[in-house]
């Protein structure tokens, strides 16, 4: 997991805790390869996060 995605997860967990929403645990299913490219580039994750925060 990239640093940006870790940061995104921390922000979402903090937001869920502050709003009283339950935090759901996600479990990855399927083959993983640590040397493969991330499924979402950090720039895309940042864009989605900014849209989420702007509409929350």
PDB file of N, CA and C in Angstrom:
ATOM      1  N   UNK A   1       0.860  -1.177   0.000  1.00  0.00           N
ATOM      2  CA  UNK A   1       0.000   0.000   0.000  1.00  0.00           C
ATOM      3  C   UNK A   1       0.900   1.233   0.000  1.00  0.00           C
ATOM      4  N   UNK A   2       0.570   2.177  -0.839  1.00  0.00           N
ATOM      5  CA  UNK A   2       1.395   3.368  -0.937  1.00  0.00           C
ATOM      6  C   UNK A   2       1.151   4.286   0.241  1.00  0.00           C
ATOM      7  N   UNK A   3       2.054   5.208   0.438  1.00  0.00           N
ATOM      8  CA  UNK A   3       1.937   6.173   1.524  1.00  0.00           C
ATOM      9  C   UNK A   3       0.667   6.999   1.392  1.00  0.00           C
ATOM     10  N   UNK A   4       0.331   7.382   0.167  1.00  0.00           N
ATOM     11  CA  UNK A   4      -0.879   8.189  -0.051  1.00  0.00           C
ATOM     12  C   UNK A   4      -2.132   7.411   0.321  1.00  0.00           C
ATOM     13  N   UNK A   5      -2.161   6.125  -0.016  1.00  0.00           N
ATOM     14  CA  UNK A   5      -3.331   5.325   0.322  1.00  0.00           C
ATOM     15  C   UNK A   5      -3.420   5.074   1.820  1.00  0.00           C
ATOM     16  N   UNK A   6      -2.278   4.928   2.488  1.00  0.00           N
ATOM     17  CA  UNK A   6      -2.278   4.799   3.945  1.00  0.00           C
ATOM     18  C   UNK A   6      -2.828   6.067   4.577  1.00  0.00           C
ATOM     19  N   UNK A   7      -2.396   7.203   4.072  1.00  0.00           N
ATOM     20  CA  UNK A   7      -2.889   8.475   4.587  1.00  0.00           C
ATOM     21  C   UNK A   7      -4.381   8.609   4.340  1.00  0.00           C
ATOM     22  N   UNK A   8      -4.842   8.202   3.181  1.00  0.00           N
ATOM     23  CA  UNK A   8      -6.260   8.254   2.848  1.00  0.00           C
ATOM     24  C   UNK A   8      -7.062   7.381   3.812  1.00  0.00           C
ATOM     25  N   UNK A   9      -6.565   6.196   4.087  1.00  0.00           N
ATOM     26  CA  UNK A   9      -7.257   5.299   5.009  1.00  0.00           C
ATOM     27  C   UNK A   9      -7.333   5.902   6.404  1.00  0.00           C
ATOM     28  N   UNK A  10      -6.253   6.520   6.869  1.00  0.00           N
ATOM     29  CA  UNK A  10      -6.249   7.142   8.193  1.00  0.00           C
ATOM     30  C   UNK A  10      -7.249   8.286   8.271  1.00  0.00           C
ATOM     31  N   UNK A  11      -7.314   9.100   7.219  1.00  0.00           N
ATOM     32  CA  UNK A  11      -8.257  10.218   7.196  1.00  0.00           C
ATOM     33  C   UNK A  11      -9.690   9.706   7.210  1.00  0.00           C
ATOM     34  N   UNK A  12      -9.972   8.689   6.414  1.00  0.00           N
ATOM     35  CA  UNK A  12     -11.326   8.146   6.370  1.00  0.00           C
ATOM     36  C   UNK A  12     -11.726   7.523   7.703  1.00  0.00           C
ATOM     37  N   UNK A  13     -10.798   6.845   8.361  1.00  0.00           N
ATOM     38  CA  UNK A  13     -11.096   6.257   9.665  1.00  0.00           C
ATOM     39  C   UNK A  13     -11.354   7.343  10.700  1.00  0.00           C
ATOM     40  N   UNK A  14     -10.561   8.414  10.670  1.00  0.00           N
ATOM     41  CA  UNK A  14     -10.767   9.516  11.602  1.00  0.00           C
ATOM     42  C   UNK A  14     -12.103  10.199  11.333  1.00  0.00           C
ATOM     43  N   UNK A  15     -12.444  10.370  10.070  1.00  0.00           N
ATOM     44  CA  UNK A  15     -13.717  10.986   9.706  1.00  0.00           C
ATOM     45  C   UNK A  15     -14.883  10.111  10.160  1.00  0.00           C
ATOM     46  N   UNK A  16     -14.783   8.820   9.963  1.00  0.00           N
ATOM     47  CA  UNK A  16     -15.842   7.906  10.387  1.00  0.00           C
ATOM     48  C   UNK A  16     -16.007   7.943  11.902  1.00  0.00           C
ATOM     49  N   UNK A  17     -14.899   7.993  12.630  1.00  0.00           N
ATOM     50  CA  UNK A  17     -14.964   8.038  14.087  1.00  0.00           C
ATOM     51  C   UNK A  17     -15.589   9.339  14.571  1.00  0.00           C
ATOM     52  N   UNK A  18     -15.271  10.451  13.917  1.00  0.00           N
ATOM     53  CA  UNK A  18     -15.788  11.743  14.361  1.00  0.00           C
ATOM     54  C   UNK A  18     -17.268  11.912  14.041  1.00  0.00           C
ATOM     55  N   UNK A  19     -17.772  11.193  13.051  1.00  0.00           N
ATOM     56  CA  UNK A  19     -19.187  11.306  12.688  1.00  0.00           C
ATOM     57  C   UNK A  19     -20.031  10.215  13.329  1.00  0.00           C
ATOM     58  N   UNK A  20     -19.399   9.324  14.058  1.00  0.00           N
ATOM     59  CA  UNK A  20     -20.133   8.245  14.704  1.00  0.00           C
ATOM     60  C   UNK A  20     -20.444   7.087  13.778  1.00  0.00           C
ATOM     61  N   UNK A  21     -19.891   7.091  12.585  1.00  0.00           N
ATOM     62  CA  UNK A  21     -20.119   6.002  11.637  1.00  0.00           C
ATOM     63  C   UNK A  21     -19.236   4.817  12.011  1.00  0.00           C
ATOM     64  N   UNK A  22     -19.740   3.606  11.825  1.00  0.00           N
ATOM     65  CA  UNK A  22     -18.894   2.447  12.120  1.00  0.00           C
ATOM     66  C   UNK A  22     -17.779   2.324  11.092  1.00  0.00           C
ATOM     67  N   UNK A  23     -16.624   1.880  11.539  1.00  0.00           N
ATOM     68  CA  UNK A  23     -15.497   1.648  10.637  1.00  0.00           C
ATOM     69  C   UNK A  23     -15.572   0.195  10.195  1.00  0.00           C
ATOM     70  N   UNK A  24     -15.615  -0.022   8.905  1.00  0.00           N
ATOM     71  CA  UNK A  24     -15.727  -1.367   8.353  1.00  0.00           C
ATOM     72  C   UNK A  24     -14.341  -1.884   8.012  1.00  0.00           C
ATOM     73  N   UNK A  25     -14.067  -3.111   8.396  1.00  0.00           N
ATOM     74  CA  UNK A  25     -12.789  -3.738   8.052  1.00  0.00           C
ATOM     75  C   UNK A  25     -12.911  -4.381   6.682  1.00  0.00           C
ATOM     76  N   UNK A  26     -11.992  -4.062   5.800  1.00  0.00           N
ATOM     77  CA  UNK A  26     -11.972  -4.653   4.466  1.00  0.00           C
ATOM     78  C   UNK A  26     -10.911  -5.736   4.417  1.00  0.00           C
ATOM     79  N   UNK A  27     -11.243  -6.836   3.788  1.00  0.00           N
ATOM     80  CA  UNK A  27     -10.305  -7.944   3.652  1.00  0.00           C
ATOM     81  C   UNK A  27     -10.065  -8.170   2.163  1.00  0.00           C
ATOM     82  N   UNK A  28      -8.816  -8.080   1.759  1.00  0.00           N
ATOM     83  CA  UNK A  28      -8.470  -8.302   0.358  1.00  0.00           C
ATOM     84  C   UNK A  28      -8.570  -9.787   0.048  1.00  0.00           C
ATOM     85  N   UNK A  29      -9.161 -10.100  -1.089  1.00  0.00           N
ATOM     86  CA  UNK A  29      -9.302 -11.491  -1.502  1.00  0.00           C
ATOM     87  C   UNK A  29      -8.664 -11.637  -2.874  1.00  0.00           C
ATOM     88  N   UNK A  30      -7.863 -12.652  -3.025  1.00  0.00           N
ATOM     89  CA  UNK A  30      -7.246 -12.901  -4.321  1.00  0.00           C
ATOM     90  C   UNK A  30      -5.743 -12.808  -4.245  1.00  0.00           C
ATOM     91  N   UNK A  31      -5.107 -13.105  -5.349  1.00  0.00           N
ATOM     92  CA  UNK A  31      -3.637 -13.091  -5.368  1.00  0.00           C
ATOM     93  C   UNK A  31      -3.092 -11.669  -5.257  1.00  0.00           C
ATOM     94  N   UNK A  32      -1.986 -11.549  -4.576  1.00  0.00           N
ATOM     95  CA  UNK A  32      -1.332 -10.250  -4.459  1.00  0.00           C
ATOM     96  C   UNK A  32       0.112 -10.388  -4.889  1.00  0.00           C
ATOM     97  N   UNK A  33       0.661  -9.300  -5.351  1.00  0.00           N
ATOM     98  CA  UNK A  33       2.052  -9.270  -5.758  1.00  0.00           C
ATOM     99  C   UNK A  33       2.605  -7.928  -5.311  1.00  0.00           C
ATOM    100  N   UNK A  34       3.494  -7.933  -4.343  1.00  0.00           N
ATOM    101  CA  UNK A  34       3.995  -6.680  -3.789  1.00  0.00           C
ATOM    102  C   UNK A  34       4.793  -5.865  -4.799  1.00  0.00           C
ATOM    103  N   UNK A  35       5.265  -6.495  -5.863  1.00  0.00           N
ATOM    104  CA  UNK A  35       6.032  -5.752  -6.855  1.00  0.00           C
ATOM    105  C   UNK A  35       5.152  -5.168  -7.960  1.00  0.00           C
ATOM    106  N   UNK A  36       3.858  -5.456  -7.926  1.00  0.00           N
ATOM    107  CA  UNK A  36       2.980  -4.938  -8.974  1.00  0.00           C
ATOM    108  C   UNK A  36       2.624  -3.477  -8.710  1.00  0.00           C
ATOM    109  N   UNK A  37       2.161  -2.817  -9.757  1.00  0.00           N
ATOM    110  CA  UNK A  37       1.758  -1.412  -9.635  1.00  0.00           C
ATOM    111  C   UNK A  37       0.510  -1.312  -8.771  1.00  0.00           C
ATOM    112  N   UNK A  38       0.356  -0.210  -8.022  1.00  0.00           N
ATOM    113  CA  UNK A  38      -0.872  -0.036  -7.253  1.00  0.00           C
ATOM    114  C   UNK A  38      -2.071   0.064  -8.195  1.00  0.00           C
ATOM    115  N   UNK A  39      -3.234  -0.402  -7.740  1.00  0.00           N
ATOM    116  CA  UNK A  39      -4.406  -0.380  -8.599  1.00  0.00           C
ATOM    117  C   UNK A  39      -4.900   1.035  -8.838  1.00  0.00           C
ATOM    118  N   UNK A  40      -4.585   1.961  -7.923  1.00  0.00           N
ATOM    119  CA  UNK A  40      -4.989   3.352  -8.095  1.00  0.00           C
ATOM    120  C   UNK A  40      -3.779   4.240  -7.837  1.00  0.00           C
ATOM    121  N   UNK A  41      -3.374   5.039  -8.810  1.00  0.00           N
ATOM    122  CA  UNK A  41      -2.247   5.945  -8.592  1.00  0.00           C
ATOM    123  C   UNK A  41      -2.550   6.929  -7.461  1.00  0.00           C
ATOM    124  N   UNK A  42      -1.517   7.405  -6.812  1.00  0.00           N
ATOM    125  CA  UNK A  42      -1.689   8.335  -5.694  1.00  0.00           C
ATOM    126  C   UNK A  42      -2.430   9.595  -6.120  1.00  0.00           C
ATOM    127  N   UNK A  43      -2.203  10.061  -7.345  1.00  0.00           N
ATOM    128  CA  UNK A  43      -2.885  11.272  -7.802  1.00  0.00           C
ATOM    129  C   UNK A  43      -4.392  11.050  -7.900  1.00  0.00           C
ATOM    130  N   UNK A  44      -4.798   9.867  -8.326  1.00  0.00           N
ATOM    131  CA  UNK A  44      -6.229   9.546  -8.413  1.00  0.00           C
ATOM    132  C   UNK A  44      -6.833   9.439  -7.017  1.00  0.00           C
ATOM    133  N   UNK A  45      -6.104   8.814  -6.082  1.00  0.00           N
ATOM    134  CA  UNK A  45      -6.591   8.710  -4.707  1.00  0.00           C
ATOM    135  C   UNK A  45      -6.748  10.092  -4.089  1.00  0.00           C
ATOM    136  N   UNK A  46      -5.811  10.984  -4.361  1.00  0.00           N
ATOM    137  CA  UNK A  46      -5.888  12.347  -3.824  1.00  0.00           C
ATOM    138  C   UNK A  46      -7.078  13.096  -4.412  1.00  0.00           C
ATOM    139  N   UNK A  47      -7.333  12.898  -5.699  1.00  0.00           N
ATOM    140  CA  UNK A  47      -8.473  13.568  -6.332  1.00  0.00           C
ATOM    141  C   UNK A  47      -9.783  13.067  -5.735  1.00  0.00           C
ATOM    142  N   UNK A  48      -9.903  11.764  -5.548  1.00  0.00           N
ATOM    143  CA  UNK A  48     -11.117  11.213  -4.961  1.00  0.00           C
ATOM    144  C   UNK A  48     -11.306  11.695  -3.531  1.00  0.00           C
ATOM    145  N   UNK A  49     -10.210  11.791  -2.790  1.00  0.00           N
ATOM    146  CA  UNK A  49     -10.299  12.258  -1.409  1.00  0.00           C
ATOM    147  C   UNK A  49     -10.751  13.708  -1.365  1.00  0.00           C
ATOM    148  N   UNK A  50     -10.246  14.550  -2.258  1.00  0.00           N
ATOM    149  CA  UNK A  50     -10.637  15.960  -2.244  1.00  0.00           C
ATOM    150  C   UNK A  50     -12.110  16.108  -2.607  1.00  0.00           C
ATOM    151  N   UNK A  51     -12.609  15.287  -3.525  1.00  0.00           N
ATOM    152  CA  UNK A  51     -14.034  15.320  -3.870  1.00  0.00           C
ATOM    153  C   UNK A  51     -14.861  14.854  -2.684  1.00  0.00           C
ATOM    154  N   UNK A  52     -14.417  13.794  -2.007  1.00  0.00           N
ATOM    155  CA  UNK A  52     -15.136  13.276  -0.844  1.00  0.00           C
ATOM    156  C   UNK A  52     -15.220  14.326   0.257  1.00  0.00           C
ATOM    157  N   UNK A  53     -14.104  14.975   0.560  1.00  0.00           N
ATOM    158  CA  UNK A  53     -14.101  15.977   1.625  1.00  0.00           C
ATOM    159  C   UNK A  53     -14.918  17.205   1.243  1.00  0.00           C
ATOM    160  N   UNK A  54     -14.936  17.552  -0.027  1.00  0.00           N
ATOM    161  CA  UNK A  54     -15.701  18.718  -0.468  1.00  0.00           C
ATOM    162  C   UNK A  54     -17.198  18.468  -0.387  1.00  0.00           C
ATOM    163  N   UNK A  55     -17.621  17.216  -0.519  1.00  0.00           N
ATOM    164  CA  UNK A  55     -19.053  16.912  -0.512  1.00  0.00           C
ATOM    165  C   UNK A  55     -19.537  16.354   0.811  1.00  0.00           C
ATOM    166  N   UNK A  56     -18.638  16.089   1.745  1.00  0.00           N
ATOM    167  CA  UNK A  56     -19.029  15.495   3.032  1.00  0.00           C
ATOM    168  C   UNK A  56     -19.655  16.516   3.958  1.00  0.00           C
TER     169      UNK A  56
END
